[in-house]
């Protein structure tokens, strides 16, 4: 697969901004079961998923991608929660493997507050070096964790990747808010882009639209045009 991907990237002139590494096992994307099934947080899944992320780093090296991203899960806000230290130790191992492979490990935002995420970055930095954040502004809203513009005030110096995605706040205490096309949700993109420039971010914005079919293509192209106007 690595050889096929490398050929495809070269043939179509594509720059892969990151390798988003998933993990197997039970996964429920909501506010209840999600706490027990997502990322490295559940201790029952942690060892196996840590192995998957290590393999993902090795695969990313084969396709010459330097950023490895994932959802770590619902990182506890309480630093004395036993799941916090256990998850942090696993993240440090992934970060070490990434460092060995000439990569950076990115935490994708959404399932924890900006302050909790910054604490994790600071705790990782003490032993591995500076951690990094892949900001999905829609996720911050859809999980009800933060306004993405304000979140940059908290962890702006750790930002290394951006998802171009839009969404709305949750209206139900059990389920995530709705994802919508860029410009149709609650992400204030004009202010968000301006704030990214202020914190010194000059990297890529990778558009993400989590539907399928022709509507997905239409929304991606419209989002691209919208974002290019703001960046320009």
mmCIF file of C-alpha atoms in Angstrom:
data_model
loop_
_atom_site.group_PDB
_atom_site.id
_atom_site.type_symbol
_atom_site.label_atom_id
_atom_site.label_comp_id
_atom_site.label_asym_id
_atom_site.label_seq_id
_atom_site.Cartn_x
_atom_site.Cartn_y
_atom_site.Cartn_z
ATOM 1 C CA UNK A 1 0.000 0.000 0.000
ATOM 2 C CA UNK A 2 2.835 2.402 0.774
ATOM 3 C CA UNK A 3 4.256 1.934 -2.724
ATOM 4 C CA UNK A 4 0.846 2.480 -4.322
ATOM 5 C CA UNK A 5 0.251 5.640 -2.274
ATOM 6 C CA UNK A 6 3.666 7.056 -3.140
ATOM 7 C CA UNK A 7 3.008 6.485 -6.836
ATOM 8 C CA UNK A 8 -0.413 8.133 -6.567
ATOM 9 C CA UNK A 9 0.922 11.177 -4.709
ATOM 10 C CA UNK A 10 3.625 11.647 -7.316
ATOM 11 C CA UNK A 11 1.309 11.071 -10.283
ATOM 12 C CA UNK A 12 -1.291 13.615 -9.148
ATOM 13 C CA UNK A 13 1.074 16.108 -7.535
ATOM 14 C CA UNK A 14 -0.480 15.769 -4.082
ATOM 15 C CA UNK A 15 1.198 16.885 -0.859
ATOM 16 C CA UNK A 16 -0.022 14.746 2.050
ATOM 17 C CA UNK A 17 -0.283 17.085 5.031
ATOM 18 C CA UNK A 18 -0.660 14.335 7.634
ATOM 19 C CA UNK A 19 -1.397 10.674 8.181
ATOM 20 C CA UNK A 20 -4.495 10.365 10.369
ATOM 21 C CA UNK A 21 -4.033 7.070 12.171
ATOM 22 C CA UNK A 22 -7.133 5.316 13.373
ATOM 23 C CA UNK A 23 -7.501 2.327 15.683
ATOM 24 C CA UNK A 24 -9.662 -0.768 15.816
ATOM 25 C CA UNK A 25 -12.088 -1.964 18.456
ATOM 26 C CA UNK A 26 -15.470 -0.678 19.571
ATOM 27 C CA UNK A 27 -16.015 3.013 18.710
ATOM 28 C CA UNK A 28 -19.076 5.084 19.531
ATOM 29 C CA UNK A 29 -18.941 8.777 18.652
ATOM 30 C CA UNK A 30 -21.199 10.232 21.328
ATOM 31 C CA UNK A 31 -20.952 11.705 24.834
ATOM 32 C CA UNK A 32 -21.769 8.506 26.749
ATOM 33 C CA UNK A 33 -20.331 5.404 25.080
ATOM 34 C CA UNK A 34 -17.607 7.557 23.554
ATOM 35 C CA UNK A 35 -16.102 8.055 26.996
ATOM 36 C CA UNK A 36 -15.631 4.286 27.250
ATOM 37 C CA UNK A 37 -14.609 3.371 23.695
ATOM 38 C CA UNK A 38 -12.595 6.101 21.985
ATOM 39 C CA UNK A 39 -8.850 6.508 21.608
ATOM 40 C CA UNK A 40 -6.266 5.588 24.226
ATOM 41 C CA UNK A 41 -8.427 6.500 27.215
ATOM 42 C CA UNK A 42 -10.127 3.098 27.793
ATOM 43 C CA UNK A 43 -7.539 0.948 29.582
ATOM 44 C CA UNK A 44 -8.985 -2.239 28.033
ATOM 45 C CA UNK A 45 -8.057 -1.025 24.543
ATOM 46 C CA UNK A 46 -4.965 1.037 25.308
ATOM 47 C CA UNK A 47 -2.190 -1.507 24.767
ATOM 48 C CA UNK A 48 -3.544 -2.758 21.446
ATOM 49 C CA UNK A 49 -4.277 0.730 20.152
ATOM 50 C CA UNK A 50 -0.856 1.952 21.208
ATOM 51 C CA UNK A 51 0.592 -0.814 19.042
ATOM 52 C CA UNK A 52 -1.594 0.340 16.123
ATOM 53 C CA UNK A 53 -0.379 3.924 16.453
ATOM 54 C CA UNK A 54 3.233 2.742 16.542
ATOM 55 C CA UNK A 55 2.626 0.776 13.333
ATOM 56 C CA UNK A 56 0.936 3.865 11.898
ATOM 57 C CA UNK A 57 4.060 5.915 12.539
ATOM 58 C CA UNK A 58 6.191 3.333 10.755
ATOM 59 C CA UNK A 59 3.760 3.343 7.824
ATOM 60 C CA UNK A 60 3.746 7.144 7.659
ATOM 61 C CA UNK A 61 7.524 7.029 7.335
ATOM 62 C CA UNK A 62 7.185 4.794 4.280
ATOM 63 C CA UNK A 63 4.962 7.361 2.561
ATOM 64 C CA UNK A 64 7.199 10.272 3.654
ATOM 65 C CA UNK A 65 4.555 11.991 5.799
ATOM 66 C CA UNK A 66 5.943 13.852 8.790
ATOM 67 C CA UNK A 67 2.754 14.507 10.809
ATOM 68 C CA UNK A 68 0.895 11.659 12.526
ATOM 69 C CA UNK A 69 -2.512 12.636 13.920
ATOM 70 C CA UNK A 70 -5.231 10.889 15.891
ATOM 71 C CA UNK A 71 -8.016 11.337 18.423
ATOM 72 C CA UNK A 72 -6.613 10.387 21.815
ATOM 73 C CA UNK A 73 -10.103 10.210 23.314
ATOM 74 C CA UNK A 74 -11.829 12.016 26.166
ATOM 75 C CA UNK A 75 -8.721 13.172 28.039
ATOM 76 C CA UNK A 76 -9.739 13.638 31.705
ATOM 77 C CA UNK A 77 -9.844 17.216 32.934
ATOM 78 C CA UNK A 78 -8.762 16.006 36.357
ATOM 79 C CA UNK A 79 -4.969 15.441 36.178
ATOM 80 C CA UNK A 80 -5.249 13.047 39.157
ATOM 81 C CA UNK A 81 -7.617 10.761 37.268
ATOM 82 C CA UNK A 82 -5.671 7.469 36.788
ATOM 83 C CA UNK A 83 -6.685 7.438 33.123
ATOM 84 C CA UNK A 84 -4.889 10.762 32.639
ATOM 85 C CA UNK A 85 -1.433 9.507 33.537
ATOM 86 C CA UNK A 86 -1.929 6.166 31.815
ATOM 87 C CA UNK A 87 -3.031 7.844 28.594
ATOM 88 C CA UNK A 88 -0.256 10.412 28.828
ATOM 89 C CA UNK A 89 2.345 7.651 29.164
ATOM 90 C CA UNK A 90 0.954 5.993 26.024
ATOM 91 C CA UNK A 91 1.020 9.321 24.163
ATOM 92 C CA UNK A 92 4.647 9.809 25.149
ATOM 93 C CA UNK A 93 5.498 6.409 23.667
ATOM 94 C CA UNK A 94 3.806 7.341 20.398
ATOM 95 C CA UNK A 95 5.568 10.705 20.386
ATOM 96 C CA UNK A 96 8.902 8.982 20.941
ATOM 97 C CA UNK A 97 8.293 6.628 18.004
ATOM 98 C CA UNK A 98 7.291 9.594 15.847
ATOM 99 C CA UNK A 99 10.439 11.443 16.873
ATOM 100 C CA UNK A 100 12.534 8.417 15.943
ATOM 101 C CA UNK A 101 10.818 8.339 12.539
ATOM 102 C CA UNK A 102 11.381 12.052 11.938
ATOM 103 C CA UNK A 103 7.734 12.892 12.620
ATOM 104 C CA UNK A 104 5.547 14.980 14.899
ATOM 105 C CA UNK A 105 2.604 13.555 16.844
ATOM 106 C CA UNK A 106 -0.564 15.681 16.586
ATOM 107 C CA UNK A 107 -3.506 15.605 18.999
ATOM 108 C CA UNK A 108 -6.691 16.326 17.051
ATOM 109 C CA UNK A 109 -8.959 18.655 19.011
ATOM 110 C CA UNK A 110 -12.514 17.990 20.072
ATOM 111 C CA UNK A 111 -12.887 15.577 22.953
ATOM 112 C CA UNK A 112 -11.173 17.636 25.639
ATOM 113 C CA UNK A 113 -11.135 21.282 26.700
ATOM 114 C CA UNK A 114 -8.317 23.512 25.407
ATOM 115 C CA UNK A 115 -6.866 23.787 28.922
ATOM 116 C CA UNK A 116 -6.786 19.996 29.326
ATOM 117 C CA UNK A 117 -5.098 19.666 25.942
ATOM 118 C CA UNK A 118 -2.512 22.320 26.782
ATOM 119 C CA UNK A 119 -1.719 20.553 30.066
ATOM 120 C CA UNK A 120 -1.087 17.347 28.122
ATOM 121 C CA UNK A 121 1.167 19.216 25.689
ATOM 122 C CA UNK A 122 3.149 20.702 28.563
ATOM 123 C CA UNK A 123 3.482 17.347 30.338
ATOM 124 C CA UNK A 124 4.671 15.664 27.138
ATOM 125 C CA UNK A 125 7.117 18.481 26.425
ATOM 126 C CA UNK A 126 8.923 17.806 29.706
ATOM 127 C CA UNK A 127 10.134 14.393 28.507
ATOM 128 C CA UNK A 128 9.701 14.105 24.739
ATOM 129 C CA UNK A 129 9.821 17.653 23.400
ATOM 130 C CA UNK A 130 7.139 19.992 22.219
ATOM 131 C CA UNK A 131 3.877 18.270 21.397
ATOM 132 C CA UNK A 132 1.596 19.624 18.698
ATOM 133 C CA UNK A 133 -2.090 20.171 18.073
ATOM 134 C CA UNK A 134 -4.123 19.515 14.952
ATOM 135 C CA UNK A 135 -7.013 21.935 15.287
ATOM 136 C CA UNK A 136 -10.399 20.837 14.046
ATOM 137 C CA UNK A 137 -12.427 23.983 14.790
ATOM 138 C CA UNK A 138 -15.738 22.258 14.102
ATOM 139 C CA UNK A 139 -14.971 19.502 16.596
ATOM 140 C CA UNK A 140 -14.404 22.029 19.366
ATOM 141 C CA UNK A 141 -17.954 23.244 18.753
ATOM 142 C CA UNK A 142 -19.595 19.896 18.015
ATOM 143 C CA UNK A 143 -18.250 18.405 21.255
ATOM 144 C CA UNK A 144 -19.260 21.553 23.131
ATOM 145 C CA UNK A 145 -15.728 22.141 24.412
ATOM 146 C CA UNK A 146 -14.793 25.628 23.170
ATOM 147 C CA UNK A 147 -15.125 28.402 20.656
ATOM 148 C CA UNK A 148 -12.241 27.693 18.238
ATOM 149 C CA UNK A 149 -11.187 31.350 18.034
ATOM 150 C CA UNK A 150 -10.844 31.561 21.809
ATOM 151 C CA UNK A 151 -9.128 28.158 21.945
ATOM 152 C CA UNK A 152 -6.201 29.596 19.982
ATOM 153 C CA UNK A 153 -5.576 31.949 22.913
ATOM 154 C CA UNK A 154 -4.947 28.854 25.046
ATOM 155 C CA UNK A 155 -2.859 26.578 22.818
ATOM 156 C CA UNK A 156 -1.993 28.735 19.808
ATOM 157 C CA UNK A 157 1.747 28.111 20.111
ATOM 158 C CA UNK A 158 1.207 24.334 19.728
ATOM 159 C CA UNK A 159 -0.814 24.461 16.491
ATOM 160 C CA UNK A 160 0.729 22.559 13.581
ATOM 161 C CA UNK A 161 -2.261 21.479 11.482
ATOM 162 C CA UNK A 162 -5.753 22.761 10.686
ATOM 163 C CA UNK A 163 -8.891 21.021 9.452
ATOM 164 C CA UNK A 164 -11.234 23.088 7.354
ATOM 165 C CA UNK A 165 -14.560 21.928 8.756
ATOM 166 C CA UNK A 166 -17.666 23.577 10.154
ATOM 167 C CA UNK A 167 -20.303 22.542 12.633
ATOM 168 C CA UNK A 168 -22.776 23.531 15.303
ATOM 169 C CA UNK A 169 -22.974 23.202 19.077
ATOM 170 C CA UNK A 170 -24.741 20.144 20.552
ATOM 171 C CA UNK A 171 -28.441 20.508 21.275
ATOM 172 C CA UNK A 172 -28.680 17.164 23.093
ATOM 173 C CA UNK A 173 -26.634 16.053 26.079
ATOM 174 C CA UNK A 174 -26.026 12.650 24.534
ATOM 175 C CA UNK A 175 -24.952 13.430 20.974
ATOM 176 C CA UNK A 176 -22.454 15.602 19.107
ATOM 177 C CA UNK A 177 -23.534 18.730 17.296
ATOM 178 C CA UNK A 178 -24.189 18.668 13.569
ATOM 179 C CA UNK A 179 -21.383 18.891 11.003
ATOM 180 C CA UNK A 180 -22.232 21.220 8.089
ATOM 181 C CA UNK A 181 -20.498 22.682 5.053
ATOM 182 C CA UNK A 182 -17.907 25.406 5.608
ATOM 183 C CA UNK A 183 -19.532 28.780 6.171
ATOM 184 C CA UNK A 184 -22.854 27.281 7.278
ATOM 185 C CA UNK A 185 -21.933 26.564 10.903
ATOM 186 C CA UNK A 186 -20.754 28.375 14.007
ATOM 187 C CA UNK A 187 -17.032 28.561 13.180
ATOM 188 C CA UNK A 188 -16.317 32.245 12.580
ATOM 189 C CA UNK A 189 -13.852 31.602 9.789
ATOM 190 C CA UNK A 190 -12.970 35.238 8.996
ATOM 191 C CA UNK A 191 -11.901 35.791 12.610
ATOM 192 C CA UNK A 192 -10.443 32.274 12.950
ATOM 193 C CA UNK A 193 -8.159 32.734 9.916
ATOM 194 C CA UNK A 194 -7.064 36.148 11.143
ATOM 195 C CA UNK A 195 -6.277 34.706 14.576
ATOM 196 C CA UNK A 196 -4.266 31.859 13.030
ATOM 197 C CA UNK A 197 -2.100 34.447 11.301
ATOM 198 C CA UNK A 198 -1.647 36.285 14.591
ATOM 199 C CA UNK A 199 -0.359 33.162 16.360
ATOM 200 C CA UNK A 200 2.070 32.574 13.489
ATOM 201 C CA UNK A 201 0.417 29.646 11.730
ATOM 202 C CA UNK A 202 1.334 29.526 8.041
ATOM 203 C CA UNK A 203 0.682 25.866 7.260
ATOM 204 C CA UNK A 204 -2.014 24.051 5.330
ATOM 205 C CA UNK A 205 -5.749 23.844 5.895
ATOM 206 C CA UNK A 206 -7.026 20.378 5.033
ATOM 207 C CA UNK A 207 -10.717 20.440 4.154
ATOM 208 C CA UNK A 208 -12.824 17.760 5.782
ATOM 209 C CA UNK A 209 -16.476 17.077 4.924
ATOM 210 C CA UNK A 210 -17.860 13.964 6.597
ATOM 211 C CA UNK A 211 -20.527 12.984 4.094
ATOM 212 C CA UNK A 212 -20.254 11.119 0.775
ATOM 213 C CA UNK A 213 -21.292 11.432 -2.845
ATOM 214 C CA UNK A 214 -21.659 14.445 -5.104
ATOM 215 C CA UNK A 215 -22.741 16.745 -2.279
ATOM 216 C CA UNK A 216 -19.438 16.099 -0.537
ATOM 217 C CA UNK A 217 -17.482 17.099 -3.653
ATOM 218 C CA UNK A 218 -19.618 20.197 -4.092
ATOM 219 C CA UNK A 219 -19.126 21.266 -0.485
ATOM 220 C CA UNK A 220 -15.361 20.673 -0.576
ATOM 221 C CA UNK A 221 -14.947 22.837 -3.678
ATOM 222 C CA UNK A 222 -17.161 25.561 -2.225
ATOM 223 C CA UNK A 223 -15.209 25.431 1.031
ATOM 224 C CA UNK A 224 -11.932 25.699 -0.863
ATOM 225 C CA UNK A 225 -13.107 28.822 -2.675
ATOM 226 C CA UNK A 226 -14.403 30.362 0.559
ATOM 227 C CA UNK A 227 -11.188 29.724 2.483
ATOM 228 C CA UNK A 228 -8.957 30.950 -0.345
ATOM 229 C CA UNK A 229 -10.760 34.285 -0.288
ATOM 230 C CA UNK A 230 -10.172 34.633 3.446
ATOM 231 C CA UNK A 231 -6.523 33.533 3.284
ATOM 232 C CA UNK A 232 -5.797 35.818 0.344
#
